[in-house]
Amino acid sequence: MSKKGKMKKRLAVVAALMLVAMVALTGCAGKKSIRVLIGSTAVTGDTYQTADFITRAIADDLNADMRVDPVGSSEMFRELGRAGTDGSTIALFHDYTFLGTLYGAYEENWLEEFQVGPTISINAGTCLAVMANNEYGIEDWDSLVEAARENVIVFGIEEGSVSNYISEQTKRFLVDNEGVPEENIQFSALGGMSAQREALWAGTIDVFNGSYSADIENTAERGNTDERTTMNIIALTGRDRLDGVDIPTLGELTNGRLFYDKEFFFITQKETDADFIKELEDAVKDALENDEELKAQFAQNQFMANFKTLEESVPYFNEKMESARQIIESGR
């Protein structure tokens, strides 16, 4: 080949490489960066897990790099309030968004300040547990009701939390529907699940708001033979039964009159670009219906898919907040 021919070949190769590089750069430049604030600082809890699972599942559909930032609830709302409306900073949290207001942790009503939706999932693994050798012979929901009619039953709670509300809701139901005297249901504010679990083992509380995935290991069915720590899970607190779990829900046990679903959802500025919201809704819906990896992750962690659009979510959570307000105020 002549020198001239070799030069042409080299130029052609260089041009081709430059074209590939330009295409790659164009693709990178077109990819959005989305920061997802969450209302927890823990990277092992259900909020972070939900955010991690769903952002991985929808990032490609949104043509975005999505980064989960565990900043805690107060900082999450503060930073979201300073964010723009292009969808580059959004948030993800659960019912404490409004329960925190009702329990006085926030002065603001965040359901009025921001918009919630799409809704993503339910943590269906929250449960009520008792000691297997408890003094009142409580083995299931019916025996809990019977015991509460005649004895003071102490529920462990984390004050102002979801467990606090579940316990208040349960008390209201027992008093209003099962003939349980108001004074027979008492609460002991102890802190998070670890503190409540220790109190149950120590015998200072009778009922514990636990986590199925953690506390099933403390049951005799899973081989725990230590009488000091063996528990019975008497009910999951949600409405619908969890696939593959042979434990009834409060919804089943009360014909839908008592249950609590801890729901997770995105939160955005009210003026957020409508096209972005539609893209987000479509991506979440598609992932919940078709992403097999996401389905497996949800099943492994006792999460249920729970899709609602923003338009459906806003009135739904306003109504849920008002129902919670009535329960909480009735106990004051």
mmCIF file of C-alpha atoms in Angstrom:
data_model
loop_
_atom_site.group_PDB
_atom_site.id
_atom_site.type_symbol
_atom_site.label_atom_id
_atom_site.label_comp_id
_atom_site.label_asym_id
_atom_site.label_seq_id
_atom_site.Cartn_x
_atom_site.Cartn_y
_atom_site.Cartn_z
ATOM 1 C CA MET A 1 0.000 0.000 0.000
ATOM 2 C CA SER A 2 1.304 3.463 -0.866
ATOM 3 C CA LYS A 3 2.077 6.057 1.823
ATOM 4 C CA LYS A 4 -0.938 8.006 0.614
ATOM 5 C CA GLY A 5 -3.183 4.955 0.978
ATOM 6 C CA LYS A 6 -1.889 4.233 4.476
ATOM 7 C CA MET A 7 -2.543 7.828 5.495
ATOM 8 C CA LYS A 8 -6.140 7.644 4.242
ATOM 9 C CA LYS A 9 -6.678 4.416 6.184
ATOM 10 C CA ARG A 10 -5.311 5.974 9.375
ATOM 11 C CA LEU A 11 -7.517 9.028 8.944
ATOM 12 C CA ALA A 12 -10.546 6.794 8.453
ATOM 13 C CA VAL A 13 -9.779 4.872 11.661
ATOM 14 C CA VAL A 14 -9.265 8.106 13.606
ATOM 15 C CA ALA A 15 -12.548 9.502 12.272
ATOM 16 C CA ALA A 16 -14.393 6.330 13.262
ATOM 17 C CA LEU A 17 -12.951 6.425 16.774
ATOM 18 C CA MET A 18 -13.888 10.085 17.129
ATOM 19 C CA LEU A 19 -17.447 9.298 16.031
ATOM 20 C CA VAL A 20 -17.744 6.519 18.635
ATOM 21 C CA ALA A 21 -16.424 8.858 21.321
ATOM 22 C CA MET A 22 -18.852 11.599 20.312
ATOM 23 C CA VAL A 23 -21.796 9.175 20.454
ATOM 24 C CA ALA A 24 -20.708 7.996 23.908
ATOM 25 C CA LEU A 25 -20.331 11.552 25.151
ATOM 26 C CA THR A 26 -23.718 12.488 23.738
ATOM 27 C CA GLY A 27 -25.289 9.562 25.596
ATOM 28 C CA CYS A 28 -23.667 10.607 28.874
ATOM 29 C CA ALA A 29 -24.631 14.227 28.387
ATOM 30 C CA GLY A 30 -28.253 13.203 27.831
ATOM 31 C CA LYS A 31 -28.444 11.210 31.070
ATOM 32 C CA LYS A 32 -30.167 12.991 33.945
ATOM 33 C CA SER A 33 -28.871 13.016 37.496
ATOM 34 C CA ILE A 34 -31.591 12.489 40.112
ATOM 35 C CA ARG A 35 -30.936 12.782 43.830
ATOM 36 C CA VAL A 36 -33.436 10.818 45.933
ATOM 37 C CA LEU A 37 -33.585 12.105 49.510
ATOM 38 C CA ILE A 38 -34.969 9.682 52.086
ATOM 39 C CA GLY A 39 -36.337 10.395 55.554
ATOM 40 C CA SER A 40 -33.982 8.010 57.318
ATOM 41 C CA THR A 41 -30.276 8.051 58.088
ATOM 42 C CA ALA A 42 -30.038 4.243 58.286
ATOM 43 C CA VAL A 43 -28.802 2.269 55.296
ATOM 44 C CA THR A 44 -30.202 -1.038 56.566
ATOM 45 C CA GLY A 45 -33.856 -0.127 57.195
ATOM 46 C CA ASP A 46 -36.955 -0.501 55.056
ATOM 47 C CA THR A 47 -36.864 3.083 53.747
ATOM 48 C CA TYR A 48 -33.374 2.729 52.310
ATOM 49 C CA GLN A 49 -34.137 -0.749 50.971
ATOM 50 C CA THR A 50 -37.261 0.482 49.198
ATOM 51 C CA ALA A 51 -35.412 3.452 47.718
ATOM 52 C CA ASP A 52 -32.459 1.340 46.622
ATOM 53 C CA PHE A 53 -34.618 -1.358 45.026
ATOM 54 C CA ILE A 54 -36.951 0.984 43.139
ATOM 55 C CA THR A 55 -34.296 3.438 41.913
ATOM 56 C CA ARG A 56 -32.216 0.609 40.468
ATOM 57 C CA ALA A 57 -35.329 -0.721 38.745
ATOM 58 C CA ILE A 58 -36.437 2.569 37.150
ATOM 59 C CA ALA A 59 -33.156 4.363 36.419
ATOM 60 C CA ASP A 60 -32.839 3.073 32.856
ATOM 61 C CA ASP A 61 -36.447 3.935 31.978
ATOM 62 C CA LEU A 62 -35.820 7.480 33.207
ATOM 63 C CA ASN A 63 -32.410 7.598 31.462
ATOM 64 C CA ALA A 64 -31.024 8.751 34.785
ATOM 65 C CA ASP A 65 -28.311 8.211 37.321
ATOM 66 C CA MET A 66 -30.245 7.990 40.597
ATOM 67 C CA ARG A 67 -28.487 8.436 43.937
ATOM 68 C CA VAL A 68 -30.192 7.612 47.246
ATOM 69 C CA ASP A 69 -29.221 10.081 49.972
ATOM 70 C CA PRO A 70 -30.165 9.045 53.562
ATOM 71 C CA VAL A 71 -30.410 12.484 55.180
ATOM 72 C CA GLY A 72 -33.186 11.949 57.773
ATOM 73 C CA SER A 73 -36.720 13.311 57.738
ATOM 74 C CA SER A 74 -36.179 16.913 58.863
ATOM 75 C CA GLU A 75 -33.272 17.460 56.481
ATOM 76 C CA MET A 76 -35.158 15.697 53.694
ATOM 77 C CA PHE A 77 -38.068 18.129 53.866
ATOM 78 C CA ARG A 78 -35.736 21.101 54.257
ATOM 79 C CA GLU A 79 -33.700 20.200 51.175
ATOM 80 C CA LEU A 80 -36.757 19.258 49.141
ATOM 81 C CA GLY A 81 -38.169 22.702 49.914
ATOM 82 C CA ARG A 82 -35.081 24.273 48.352
ATOM 83 C CA ALA A 83 -35.091 21.999 45.323
ATOM 84 C CA GLY A 84 -36.176 22.959 41.850
ATOM 85 C CA THR A 85 -39.162 21.624 39.971
ATOM 86 C CA ASP A 86 -37.305 19.755 37.231
ATOM 87 C CA GLY A 87 -37.220 16.452 39.122
ATOM 88 C CA SER A 88 -33.469 16.492 39.730
ATOM 89 C CA THR A 89 -34.086 16.333 43.508
ATOM 90 C CA ILE A 90 -37.013 14.307 44.817
ATOM 91 C CA ALA A 91 -37.749 12.421 48.042
ATOM 92 C CA LEU A 92 -39.002 9.025 49.171
ATOM 93 C CA PHE A 93 -40.543 8.268 52.557
ATOM 94 C CA HIS A 94 -43.453 6.568 54.287
ATOM 95 C CA ASP A 95 -46.440 7.387 56.527
ATOM 96 C CA TYR A 96 -44.318 9.239 59.067
ATOM 97 C CA THR A 97 -44.605 12.086 56.558
ATOM 98 C CA PHE A 98 -47.989 12.831 58.146
ATOM 99 C CA LEU A 99 -47.773 10.881 61.411
ATOM 100 C CA GLY A 100 -44.826 13.081 62.388
ATOM 101 C CA THR A 101 -47.086 16.116 62.068
ATOM 102 C CA LEU A 102 -49.854 14.495 64.107
ATOM 103 C CA TYR A 103 -47.427 13.524 66.868
ATOM 104 C CA GLY A 104 -45.850 16.980 66.971
ATOM 105 C CA ALA A 105 -42.448 16.180 65.456
ATOM 106 C CA TYR A 106 -43.131 18.658 62.631
ATOM 107 C CA GLU A 107 -44.922 21.981 62.751
ATOM 108 C CA GLU A 108 -45.702 21.773 59.050
ATOM 109 C CA ASN A 109 -48.307 19.649 57.304
ATOM 110 C CA TRP A 110 -46.059 18.184 54.633
ATOM 111 C CA LEU A 111 -49.024 16.830 52.684
ATOM 112 C CA GLU A 112 -49.972 20.464 52.068
ATOM 113 C CA GLU A 113 -46.438 21.700 51.397
ATOM 114 C CA PHE A 114 -45.538 18.996 48.862
ATOM 115 C CA GLN A 115 -47.241 16.398 46.688
ATOM 116 C CA VAL A 116 -47.036 12.655 47.319
ATOM 117 C CA GLY A 117 -46.976 9.980 44.655
ATOM 118 C CA PRO A 118 -46.548 7.762 42.894
ATOM 119 C CA THR A 119 -46.932 5.239 45.692
ATOM 120 C CA ILE A 120 -44.553 2.288 45.516
ATOM 121 C CA SER A 121 -44.922 -0.362 48.190
ATOM 122 C CA ILE A 122 -46.131 -1.578 51.571
ATOM 123 C CA ASN A 123 -43.886 -3.042 54.241
ATOM 124 C CA ALA A 124 -46.099 -6.011 55.020
ATOM 125 C CA GLY A 125 -43.736 -7.469 57.608
ATOM 126 C CA THR A 126 -44.795 -5.443 60.644
ATOM 127 C CA CYS A 127 -46.220 -7.767 63.285
ATOM 128 C CA LEU A 128 -47.567 -8.104 66.820
ATOM 129 C CA ALA A 129 -45.593 -10.547 68.970
ATOM 130 C CA VAL A 130 -45.843 -11.904 72.522
ATOM 131 C CA MET A 131 -43.692 -14.195 74.637
ATOM 132 C CA ALA A 132 -44.485 -17.853 74.012
ATOM 133 C CA ASN A 133 -44.726 -18.502 77.768
ATOM 134 C CA ASN A 134 -46.568 -15.290 78.684
ATOM 135 C CA GLU A 135 -48.554 -15.178 81.927
ATOM 136 C CA TYR A 136 -51.928 -14.601 80.247
ATOM 137 C CA GLY A 137 -51.779 -17.566 77.877
ATOM 138 C CA ILE A 138 -51.897 -15.340 74.784
ATOM 139 C CA GLU A 139 -51.320 -17.501 71.705
ATOM 140 C CA ASP A 140 -53.249 -15.684 68.998
ATOM 141 C CA TRP A 141 -55.492 -12.682 68.358
ATOM 142 C CA ASP A 142 -58.573 -14.163 70.033
ATOM 143 C CA SER A 143 -56.685 -15.005 73.210
ATOM 144 C CA LEU A 144 -55.193 -11.496 73.248
ATOM 145 C CA VAL A 145 -58.716 -10.065 73.156
ATOM 146 C CA GLU A 146 -59.831 -12.381 75.976
ATOM 147 C CA ALA A 147 -56.810 -11.515 78.102
ATOM 148 C CA ALA A 148 -57.312 -7.777 77.592
ATOM 149 C CA ARG A 149 -60.892 -7.955 78.844
ATOM 150 C CA GLU A 150 -59.669 -9.099 82.254
ATOM 151 C CA ASN A 151 -56.082 -7.854 82.552
ATOM 152 C CA VAL A 152 -53.875 -4.846 81.899
ATOM 153 C CA ILE A 153 -51.933 -5.496 78.681
ATOM 154 C CA VAL A 154 -48.874 -3.331 78.038
ATOM 155 C CA PHE A 155 -47.825 -2.545 74.466
ATOM 156 C CA GLY A 156 -44.252 -1.454 73.830
ATOM 157 C CA ILE A 157 -43.969 1.570 71.537
ATOM 158 C CA GLU A 158 -41.513 4.038 70.114
ATOM 159 C CA GLU A 159 -43.186 7.323 70.990
ATOM 160 C CA GLY A 160 -44.473 9.261 67.990
ATOM 161 C CA SER A 161 -43.663 6.466 65.561
ATOM 162 C CA VAL A 162 -45.575 4.088 63.313
ATOM 163 C CA SER A 163 -45.523 1.519 66.158
ATOM 164 C CA ASN A 164 -47.099 4.138 68.433
ATOM 165 C CA TYR A 165 -49.931 4.642 65.967
ATOM 166 C CA ILE A 166 -50.486 0.918 65.350
ATOM 167 C CA SER A 167 -50.809 0.401 69.116
ATOM 168 C CA GLU A 168 -53.223 3.327 69.491
ATOM 169 C CA GLN A 169 -55.287 2.049 66.587
ATOM 170 C CA THR A 170 -55.379 -1.445 68.103
ATOM 171 C CA LYS A 171 -56.410 -0.065 71.500
ATOM 172 C CA ARG A 172 -59.227 1.961 69.972
ATOM 173 C CA PHE A 173 -60.515 -1.103 68.147
ATOM 174 C CA LEU A 174 -60.388 -3.315 71.241
ATOM 175 C CA VAL A 175 -62.169 -0.733 73.380
ATOM 176 C CA ASP A 176 -64.832 0.162 70.817
ATOM 177 C CA ASN A 177 -65.518 -3.302 69.400
ATOM 178 C CA GLU A 178 -64.361 -6.029 71.785
ATOM 179 C CA GLY A 179 -65.514 -4.876 75.224
ATOM 180 C CA VAL A 180 -62.008 -4.176 76.500
ATOM 181 C CA PRO A 181 -61.877 -1.516 79.250
ATOM 182 C CA GLU A 182 -59.920 1.567 78.197
ATOM 183 C CA GLU A 183 -57.597 1.323 81.196
ATOM 184 C CA ASN A 184 -56.649 -2.256 80.327
ATOM 185 C CA ILE A 185 -54.517 -1.222 77.347
ATOM 186 C CA GLN A 186 -51.396 0.646 78.403
ATOM 187 C CA PHE A 187 -48.335 1.835 76.480
ATOM 188 C CA SER A 188 -44.692 1.825 77.504
ATOM 189 C CA ALA A 189 -42.502 4.231 75.506
ATOM 190 C CA LEU A 190 -39.180 2.457 75.127
ATOM 191 C CA GLY A 191 -37.565 3.396 71.837
ATOM 192 C CA GLY A 192 -37.016 1.333 68.710
ATOM 193 C CA MET A 193 -37.504 -2.364 68.031
ATOM 194 C CA SER A 194 -34.354 -3.505 69.812
ATOM 195 C CA ALA A 195 -35.390 -1.807 73.060
ATOM 196 C CA GLN A 196 -38.935 -3.148 72.780
ATOM 197 C CA ARG A 197 -37.683 -6.660 72.088
ATOM 198 C CA GLU A 198 -35.470 -6.565 75.179
ATOM 199 C CA ALA A 199 -38.416 -5.311 77.258
ATOM 200 C CA LEU A 200 -40.586 -8.179 76.015
ATOM 201 C CA TRP A 201 -37.923 -10.683 77.016
ATOM 202 C CA ALA A 202 -37.558 -8.973 80.397
ATOM 203 C CA GLY A 203 -41.319 -9.197 80.993
ATOM 204 C CA THR A 204 -41.928 -5.454 81.315
ATOM 205 C CA ILE A 205 -44.273 -5.368 78.303
ATOM 206 C CA ASP A 206 -46.771 -7.901 76.959
ATOM 207 C CA VAL A 207 -47.041 -7.034 73.261
ATOM 208 C CA PHE A 208 -44.273 -5.958 70.910
ATOM 209 C CA ASN A 209 -44.530 -4.254 67.503
ATOM 210 C CA GLY A 210 -41.941 -6.318 65.696
ATOM 211 C CA SER A 211 -40.578 -7.209 62.297
ATOM 212 C CA TYR A 212 -41.512 -10.553 60.762
ATOM 213 C CA SER A 213 -38.152 -11.039 59.048
ATOM 214 C CA ALA A 214 -36.235 -10.536 62.308
ATOM 215 C CA ASP A 215 -38.621 -11.969 64.883
ATOM 216 C CA ILE A 216 -39.675 -15.132 63.070
ATOM 217 C CA GLU A 217 -36.197 -16.378 64.029
ATOM 218 C CA ASN A 218 -37.215 -16.088 67.698
ATOM 219 C CA THR A 219 -40.153 -18.483 67.335
ATOM 220 C CA ALA A 220 -40.275 -22.166 68.210
ATOM 221 C CA GLU A 221 -41.244 -22.885 64.610
ATOM 222 C CA ARG A 222 -37.785 -21.703 63.565
ATOM 223 C CA GLY A 223 -36.084 -23.782 66.217
ATOM 224 C CA ASN A 224 -35.689 -21.348 69.113
ATOM 225 C CA THR A 225 -35.686 -23.457 72.284
ATOM 226 C CA ASP A 226 -34.673 -20.741 74.756
ATOM 227 C CA GLU A 227 -37.741 -20.000 76.893
ATOM 228 C CA ARG A 228 -36.300 -16.588 77.753
ATOM 229 C CA THR A 229 -36.531 -15.379 74.135
ATOM 230 C CA THR A 230 -39.095 -17.575 72.355
ATOM 231 C CA MET A 231 -41.931 -15.507 70.866
ATOM 232 C CA ASN A 232 -45.261 -16.082 69.179
ATOM 233 C CA ILE A 233 -46.164 -13.826 66.273
ATOM 234 C CA ILE A 234 -49.919 -13.473 66.638
ATOM 235 C CA ALA A 235 -50.628 -11.298 63.582
ATOM 236 C CA LEU A 236 -49.141 -9.232 60.816
ATOM 237 C CA THR A 237 -50.551 -5.719 61.088
ATOM 238 C CA GLY A 238 -51.546 -5.195 57.452
ATOM 239 C CA ARG A 239 -54.712 -5.813 55.481
ATOM 240 C CA ASP A 240 -53.712 -8.524 52.995
ATOM 241 C CA ARG A 241 -51.906 -11.781 53.692
ATOM 242 C CA LEU A 242 -48.279 -11.979 52.663
ATOM 243 C CA ASP A 243 -47.559 -14.648 50.041
ATOM 244 C CA GLY A 244 -45.811 -17.656 51.532
ATOM 245 C CA VAL A 245 -46.358 -16.572 55.149
ATOM 246 C CA ASP A 246 -48.763 -18.646 57.231
ATOM 247 C CA ILE A 247 -49.594 -15.908 59.726
ATOM 248 C CA PRO A 248 -52.943 -14.061 59.593
ATOM 249 C CA THR A 249 -53.198 -10.303 59.251
ATOM 250 C CA LEU A 250 -55.203 -7.954 61.431
ATOM 251 C CA GLY A 251 -57.258 -7.206 58.331
ATOM 252 C CA GLU A 252 -58.229 -10.867 58.027
ATOM 253 C CA LEU A 253 -58.862 -11.335 61.739
ATOM 254 C CA THR A 254 -61.179 -8.323 61.990
ATOM 255 C CA ASN A 255 -62.891 -8.547 58.591
ATOM 256 C CA GLY A 256 -61.086 -5.424 57.421
ATOM 257 C CA ARG A 257 -62.040 -3.271 60.409
ATOM 258 C CA LEU A 258 -58.501 -3.038 61.827
ATOM 259 C CA PHE A 259 -55.229 -3.005 59.905
ATOM 260 C CA TYR A 260 -52.307 -0.749 59.194
ATOM 261 C CA ASP A 261 -50.295 -0.715 55.985
ATOM 262 C CA LYS A 262 -47.024 1.205 56.174
ATOM 263 C CA GLU A 263 -46.806 2.693 52.686
ATOM 264 C CA PHE A 264 -43.855 4.146 50.780
ATOM 265 C CA PHE A 265 -44.104 6.870 48.161
ATOM 266 C CA PHE A 266 -42.202 9.533 46.256
ATOM 267 C CA ILE A 267 -42.547 13.179 47.350
ATOM 268 C CA THR A 268 -41.988 16.142 45.038
ATOM 269 C CA GLN A 269 -42.456 19.884 44.825
ATOM 270 C CA LYS A 270 -46.021 20.819 43.907
ATOM 271 C CA GLU A 271 -44.912 22.556 40.707
ATOM 272 C CA THR A 272 -42.706 19.688 39.541
ATOM 273 C CA ASP A 273 -42.731 19.268 35.770
ATOM 274 C CA ALA A 274 -45.790 17.218 34.785
ATOM 275 C CA ASP A 275 -43.876 15.326 32.085
ATOM 276 C CA PHE A 276 -41.328 14.169 34.657
ATOM 277 C CA ILE A 277 -44.096 12.995 37.015
ATOM 278 C CA LYS A 278 -45.693 11.016 34.168
ATOM 279 C CA GLU A 279 -42.332 9.438 33.304
ATOM 280 C CA LEU A 280 -41.801 8.561 36.970
ATOM 281 C CA GLU A 281 -45.268 7.025 37.284
ATOM 282 C CA ASP A 282 -44.847 4.980 34.108
ATOM 283 C CA ALA A 283 -41.415 3.746 35.186
ATOM 284 C CA VAL A 284 -42.597 2.726 38.666
ATOM 285 C CA LYS A 285 -45.710 0.987 37.331
ATOM 286 C CA ASP A 286 -43.714 -0.917 34.723
ATOM 287 C CA ALA A 287 -41.070 -1.991 37.239
ATOM 288 C CA LEU A 288 -43.634 -3.210 39.781
ATOM 289 C CA GLU A 289 -45.428 -5.229 37.113
ATOM 290 C CA ASN A 290 -42.541 -6.578 35.049
ATOM 291 C CA ASP A 291 -39.171 -6.369 36.803
ATOM 292 C CA GLU A 292 -38.514 -9.881 38.099
ATOM 293 C CA GLU A 293 -35.473 -8.843 40.124
ATOM 294 C CA LEU A 294 -37.511 -6.167 41.892
ATOM 295 C CA LYS A 295 -40.299 -8.661 42.585
ATOM 296 C CA ALA A 296 -37.786 -11.063 44.135
ATOM 297 C CA GLN A 297 -36.274 -8.308 46.284
ATOM 298 C CA PHE A 298 -39.706 -7.258 47.501
ATOM 299 C CA ALA A 299 -40.717 -10.843 48.327
ATOM 300 C CA GLN A 300 -37.476 -11.484 50.214
ATOM 301 C CA ASN A 301 -38.048 -8.415 52.399
ATOM 302 C CA GLN A 302 -41.825 -8.751 52.931
ATOM 303 C CA PHE A 303 -42.694 -5.773 50.720
ATOM 304 C CA MET A 304 -45.837 -5.670 48.590
ATOM 305 C CA ALA A 305 -46.149 -3.733 45.352
ATOM 306 C CA ASN A 306 -48.639 -0.909 45.898
ATOM 307 C CA PHE A 307 -48.895 1.392 42.901
ATOM 308 C CA LYS A 308 -50.961 4.567 42.922
ATOM 309 C CA THR A 309 -50.498 7.548 40.637
ATOM 310 C CA LEU A 310 -49.882 10.993 42.093
ATOM 311 C CA GLU A 311 -53.476 11.926 41.308
ATOM 312 C CA GLU A 312 -54.689 8.912 43.301
ATOM 313 C CA SER A 313 -52.118 9.269 46.097
ATOM 314 C CA VAL A 314 -52.820 12.862 47.117
ATOM 315 C CA PRO A 315 -56.471 12.435 48.239
ATOM 316 C CA TYR A 316 -55.767 8.936 49.551
ATOM 317 C CA PHE A 317 -53.067 10.091 51.987
ATOM 318 C CA ASN A 318 -55.018 13.180 53.011
ATOM 319 C CA GLU A 319 -57.850 10.846 54.022
ATOM 320 C CA LYS A 320 -55.430 8.469 55.744
ATOM 321 C CA MET A 321 -53.993 11.390 57.720
ATOM 322 C CA GLU A 322 -57.452 12.489 58.862
ATOM 323 C CA SER A 323 -58.333 8.962 59.979
ATOM 324 C CA ALA A 324 -55.081 8.815 61.945
ATOM 325 C CA ARG A 325 -55.806 12.224 63.470
ATOM 326 C CA GLN A 326 -59.128 10.971 64.845
ATOM 327 C CA ILE A 327 -57.508 7.878 66.374
ATOM 328 C CA ILE A 328 -54.680 9.847 67.981
ATOM 329 C CA GLU A 329 -56.934 12.604 69.326
ATOM 330 C CA SER A 330 -59.380 10.077 70.779
ATOM 331 C CA GLY A 331 -56.602 8.765 73.002
ATOM 332 C CA ARG A 332 -55.609 12.157 74.421
#
